[in-house]
Tab-separated table of C-alpha atoms and ligand atoms in Angstrom:
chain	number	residue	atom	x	y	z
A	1	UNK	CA	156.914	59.308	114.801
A	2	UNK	CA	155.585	56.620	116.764
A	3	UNK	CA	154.273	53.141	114.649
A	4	UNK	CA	151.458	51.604	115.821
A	5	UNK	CA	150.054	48.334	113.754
A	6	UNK	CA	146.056	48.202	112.447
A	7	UNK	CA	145.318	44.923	112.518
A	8	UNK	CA	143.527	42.359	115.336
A	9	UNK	CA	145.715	39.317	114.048
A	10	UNK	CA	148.216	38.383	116.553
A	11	UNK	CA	150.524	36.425	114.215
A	12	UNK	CA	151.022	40.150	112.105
A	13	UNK	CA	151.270	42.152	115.435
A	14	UNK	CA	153.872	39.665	116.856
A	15	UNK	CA	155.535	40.072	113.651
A	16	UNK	CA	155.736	43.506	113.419
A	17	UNK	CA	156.650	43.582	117.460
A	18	UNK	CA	159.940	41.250	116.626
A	19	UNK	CA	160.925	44.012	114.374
A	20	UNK	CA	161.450	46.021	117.268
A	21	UNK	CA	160.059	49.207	115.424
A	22	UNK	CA	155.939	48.598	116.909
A	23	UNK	CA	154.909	51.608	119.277
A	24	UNK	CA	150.981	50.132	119.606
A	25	UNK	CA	148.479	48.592	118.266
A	26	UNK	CA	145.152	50.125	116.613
A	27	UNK	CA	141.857	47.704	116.142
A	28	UNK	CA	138.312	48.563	114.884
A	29	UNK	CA	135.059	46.508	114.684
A	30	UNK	CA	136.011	45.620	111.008
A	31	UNK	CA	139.447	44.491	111.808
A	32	UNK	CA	138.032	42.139	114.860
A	33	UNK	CA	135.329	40.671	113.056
A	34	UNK	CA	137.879	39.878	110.045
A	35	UNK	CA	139.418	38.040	112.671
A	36	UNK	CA	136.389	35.909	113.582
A	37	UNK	CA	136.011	37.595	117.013
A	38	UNK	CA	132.706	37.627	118.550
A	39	UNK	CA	130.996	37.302	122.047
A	40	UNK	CA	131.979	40.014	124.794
A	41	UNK	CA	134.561	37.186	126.515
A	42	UNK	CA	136.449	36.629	123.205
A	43	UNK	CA	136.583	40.207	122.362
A	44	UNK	CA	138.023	40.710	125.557
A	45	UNK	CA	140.440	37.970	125.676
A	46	UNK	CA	141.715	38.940	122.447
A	47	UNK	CA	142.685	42.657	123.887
A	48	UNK	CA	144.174	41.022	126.433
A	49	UNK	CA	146.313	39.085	124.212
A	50	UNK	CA	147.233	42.125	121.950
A	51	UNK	CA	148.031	43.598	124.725
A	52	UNK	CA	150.775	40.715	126.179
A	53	UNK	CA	152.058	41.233	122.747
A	54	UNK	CA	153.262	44.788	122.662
A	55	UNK	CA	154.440	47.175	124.787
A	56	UNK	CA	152.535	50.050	124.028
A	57	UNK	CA	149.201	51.281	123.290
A	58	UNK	CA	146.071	49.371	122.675
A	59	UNK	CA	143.093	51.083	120.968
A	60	UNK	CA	140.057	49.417	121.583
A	61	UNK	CA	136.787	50.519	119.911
A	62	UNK	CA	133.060	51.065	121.844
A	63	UNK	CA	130.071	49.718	119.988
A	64	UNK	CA	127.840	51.953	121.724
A	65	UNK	CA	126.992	55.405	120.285
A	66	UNK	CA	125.119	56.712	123.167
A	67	UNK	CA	127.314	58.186	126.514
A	68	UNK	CA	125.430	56.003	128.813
A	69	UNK	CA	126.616	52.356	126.914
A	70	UNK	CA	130.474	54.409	125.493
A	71	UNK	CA	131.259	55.218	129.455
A	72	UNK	CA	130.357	51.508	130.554
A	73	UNK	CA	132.213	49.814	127.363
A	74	UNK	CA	134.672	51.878	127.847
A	75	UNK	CA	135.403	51.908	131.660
A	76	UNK	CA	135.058	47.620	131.156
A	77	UNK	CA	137.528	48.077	128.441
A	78	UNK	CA	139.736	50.095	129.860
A	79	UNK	CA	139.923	47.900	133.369
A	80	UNK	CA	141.698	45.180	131.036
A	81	UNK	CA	144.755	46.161	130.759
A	82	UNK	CA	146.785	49.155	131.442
A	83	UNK	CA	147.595	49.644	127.877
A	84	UNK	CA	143.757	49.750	126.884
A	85	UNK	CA	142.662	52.804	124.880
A	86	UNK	CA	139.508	53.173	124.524
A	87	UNK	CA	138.628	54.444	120.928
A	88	UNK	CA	135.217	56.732	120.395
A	89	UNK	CA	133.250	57.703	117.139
A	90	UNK	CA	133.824	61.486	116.482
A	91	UNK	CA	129.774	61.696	117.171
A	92	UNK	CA	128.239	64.090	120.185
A	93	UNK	CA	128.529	61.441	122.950
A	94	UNK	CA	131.527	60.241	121.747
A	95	UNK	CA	133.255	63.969	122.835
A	96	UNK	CA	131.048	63.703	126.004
A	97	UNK	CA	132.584	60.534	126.986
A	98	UNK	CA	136.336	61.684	125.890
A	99	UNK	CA	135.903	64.352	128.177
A	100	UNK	CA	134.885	61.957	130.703
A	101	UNK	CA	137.644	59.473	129.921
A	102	UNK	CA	139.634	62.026	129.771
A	103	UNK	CA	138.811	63.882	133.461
A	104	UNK	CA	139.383	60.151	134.783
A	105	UNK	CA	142.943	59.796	133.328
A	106	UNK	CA	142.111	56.689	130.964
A	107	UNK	CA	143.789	57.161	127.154
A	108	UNK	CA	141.000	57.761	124.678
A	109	UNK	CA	141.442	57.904	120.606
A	110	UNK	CA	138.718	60.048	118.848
A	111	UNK	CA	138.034	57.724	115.605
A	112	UNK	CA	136.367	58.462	111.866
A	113	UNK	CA	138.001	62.123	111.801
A	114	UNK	CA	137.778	63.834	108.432
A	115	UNK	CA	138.119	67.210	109.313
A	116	UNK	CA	140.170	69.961	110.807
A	117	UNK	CA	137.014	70.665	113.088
A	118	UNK	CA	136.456	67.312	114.219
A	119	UNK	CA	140.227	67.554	115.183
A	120	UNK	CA	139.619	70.417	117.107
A	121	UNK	CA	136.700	69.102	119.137
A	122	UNK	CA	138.679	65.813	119.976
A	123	UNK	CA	141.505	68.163	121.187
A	124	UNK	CA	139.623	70.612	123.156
A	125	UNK	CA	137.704	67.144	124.961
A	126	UNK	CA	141.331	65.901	126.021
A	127	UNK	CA	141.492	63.631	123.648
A	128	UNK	CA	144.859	61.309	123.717
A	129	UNK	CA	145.206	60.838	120.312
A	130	UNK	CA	143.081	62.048	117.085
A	131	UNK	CA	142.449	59.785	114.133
A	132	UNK	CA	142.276	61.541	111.152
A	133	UNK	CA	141.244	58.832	108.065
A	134	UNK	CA	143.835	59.710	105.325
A	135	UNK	CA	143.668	56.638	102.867
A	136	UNK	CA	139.294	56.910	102.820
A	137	UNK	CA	139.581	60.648	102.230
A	138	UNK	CA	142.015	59.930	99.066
A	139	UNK	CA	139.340	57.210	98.344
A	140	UNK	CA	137.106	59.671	97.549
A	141	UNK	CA	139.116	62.219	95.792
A	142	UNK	CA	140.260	64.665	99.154
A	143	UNK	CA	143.460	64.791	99.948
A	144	UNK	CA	144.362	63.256	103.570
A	145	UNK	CA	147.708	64.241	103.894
A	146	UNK	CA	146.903	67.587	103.758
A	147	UNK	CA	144.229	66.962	106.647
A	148	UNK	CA	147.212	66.021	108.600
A	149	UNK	CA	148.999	69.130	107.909
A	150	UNK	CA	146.299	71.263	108.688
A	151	UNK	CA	145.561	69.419	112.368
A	152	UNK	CA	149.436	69.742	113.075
A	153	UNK	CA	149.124	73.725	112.295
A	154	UNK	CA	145.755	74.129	114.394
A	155	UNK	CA	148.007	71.967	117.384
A	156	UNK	CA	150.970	73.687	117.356
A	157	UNK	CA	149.065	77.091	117.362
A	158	UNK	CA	147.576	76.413	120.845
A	159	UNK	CA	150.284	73.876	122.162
A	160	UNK	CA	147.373	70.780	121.706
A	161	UNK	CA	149.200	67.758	123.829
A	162	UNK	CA	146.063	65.691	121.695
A	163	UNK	CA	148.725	63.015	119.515
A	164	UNK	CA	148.013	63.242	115.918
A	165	UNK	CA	147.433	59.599	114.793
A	166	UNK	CA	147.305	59.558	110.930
A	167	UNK	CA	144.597	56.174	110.521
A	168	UNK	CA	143.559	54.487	107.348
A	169	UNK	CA	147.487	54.389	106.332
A	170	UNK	CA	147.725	52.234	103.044
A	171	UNK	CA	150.978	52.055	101.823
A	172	UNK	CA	154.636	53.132	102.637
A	173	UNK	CA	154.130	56.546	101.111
A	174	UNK	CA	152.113	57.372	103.333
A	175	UNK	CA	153.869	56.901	106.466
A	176	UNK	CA	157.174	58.587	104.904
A	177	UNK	CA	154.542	61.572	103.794
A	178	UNK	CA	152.817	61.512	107.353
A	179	UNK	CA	156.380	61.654	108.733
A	180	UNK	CA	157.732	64.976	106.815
A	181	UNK	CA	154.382	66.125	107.845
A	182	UNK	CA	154.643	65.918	111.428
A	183	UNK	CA	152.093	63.090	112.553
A	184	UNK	CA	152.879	62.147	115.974
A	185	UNK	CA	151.952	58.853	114.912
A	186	UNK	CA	150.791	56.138	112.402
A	187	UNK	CA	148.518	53.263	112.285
A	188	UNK	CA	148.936	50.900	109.090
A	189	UNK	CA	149.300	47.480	107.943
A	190	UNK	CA	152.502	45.435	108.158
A	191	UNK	CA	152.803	45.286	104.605
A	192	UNK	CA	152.899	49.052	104.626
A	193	UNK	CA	155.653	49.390	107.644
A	194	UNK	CA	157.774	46.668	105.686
A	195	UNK	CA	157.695	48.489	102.545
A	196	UNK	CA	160.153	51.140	104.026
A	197	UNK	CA	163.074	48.430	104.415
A	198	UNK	CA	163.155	47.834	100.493
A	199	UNK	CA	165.489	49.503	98.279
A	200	UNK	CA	166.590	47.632	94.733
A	201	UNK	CA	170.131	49.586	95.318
A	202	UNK	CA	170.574	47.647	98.873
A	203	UNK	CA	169.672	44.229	97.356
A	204	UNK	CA	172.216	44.639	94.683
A	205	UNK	CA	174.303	46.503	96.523
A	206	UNK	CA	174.218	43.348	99.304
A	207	UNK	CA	174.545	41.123	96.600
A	208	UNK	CA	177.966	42.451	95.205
A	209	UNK	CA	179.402	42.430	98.454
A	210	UNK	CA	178.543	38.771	99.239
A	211	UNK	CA	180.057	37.822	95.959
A	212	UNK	CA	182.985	39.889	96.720
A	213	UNK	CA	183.597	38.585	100.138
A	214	UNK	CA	184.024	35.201	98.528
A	215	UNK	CA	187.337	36.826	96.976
A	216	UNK	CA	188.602	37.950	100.964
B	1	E4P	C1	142.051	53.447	112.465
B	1	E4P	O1	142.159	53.370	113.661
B	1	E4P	C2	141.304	52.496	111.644
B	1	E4P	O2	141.325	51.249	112.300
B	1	E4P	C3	141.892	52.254	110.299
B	1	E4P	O3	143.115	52.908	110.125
B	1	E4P	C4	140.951	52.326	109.163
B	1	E4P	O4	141.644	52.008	107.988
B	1	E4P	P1	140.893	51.639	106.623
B	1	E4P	O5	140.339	52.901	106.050
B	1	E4P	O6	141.991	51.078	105.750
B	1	E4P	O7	139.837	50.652	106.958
């Protein structure tokens, strides 16, 4: 399963890039205004900068919802960098322009997915990846893991090359669940990613052998 970071803040994506672990980055409008981004320049500068960062995959979000505004957004963002993804709602134009994107050979990621349709529609439009929202569907009672199953069956049964990106990852459980499940990839916070080092056994377990070394 590949690990891709959702954040915009360069200090956590160079972070999680030392670990060696980081397969791509994931941002959203939230995530680049939480950053203090703003003005078209800055907001591309900062992609650019994500993208000298990592050596993967770069999602990059449209603002527009119509096909007209995602195809020009999209084709600017996309001219960037070579790593540039350019992310789409899961709205009408936003399949018209994946299948665009798509036809053209630039990465897309179909965004705000909460159902095994919406999965299906991304796939059929050529998507790159899919991203299913599993932490705001168990926000609101549904369960998002089993979201993720049910994409991975609907995949598999017609050989889908669509990546399934499990999005809205909130804590280490997750990713370890979205990995027994299949997910082709995550997207989650740092925090989240770190979480899967810790182990009370290992710390104690370090910490009798460091005592015990004294004695060699
Ligand atoms: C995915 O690409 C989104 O940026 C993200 O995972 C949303 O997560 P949230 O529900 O924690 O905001």
């Amino acid at each position: 399963m590949k690990f891709f970071i959702d954040t915009a803040n360069l200090d956590q994506i160079e972070e999680a890039q030392a670990l060696g672990v980081l397969d791509g980055v994931t941002t959203n409008p939230s995530l680049m205004a939480k950053e203090g981004i703003s003005g078209e320049a800055n907001i591309f500068n900062h992609y650019k900068a994500i993208c000298e960062l990592v050596d993967g995959d770069v999602s990059a979000e449209v603002l527009s919802t119509d096909f007209d505004g995602m195809v020009k957004e999209g084709e600017a963002l996309a001219a960037l960098h070579p790593q540039i993804v350019v992310k789409l709602p899961m709205i009408k134009d936003g399949i018209k322009a994946c299948r665009y994107f798509s036809a053209k050979g630039i990465k897309t990621n179909v965004t705000l997915v909460f159902s095994v349709g919406q999965a299906l529609l991304a796939a059929k439009a050529g998507a790159t990846y899919v991203s299913p929202f599993i932490g705001r569907l168990d926000d609101i009672s549904t369960d998002g893991l089993h979201l993720i199953g049910e994409i991975r069956e609907v995949y598999d049964n017609y050989f889908f090359e669509t990546e399934i990106l499990a999005a809205s990852v909130r804590h280490t459980m997750h990713i370890v669940d979205c990995a027994k499940i299949g997910a082709d990839v995550m997207t989650g916070p740092l925090s989240a990613i770190e979480g899967l080092m810790r182990h009370p056994l290992t710390d104690s377990g370090l910490a009798k052998f460091l005592e015990d070394a004294k004695n060699l």
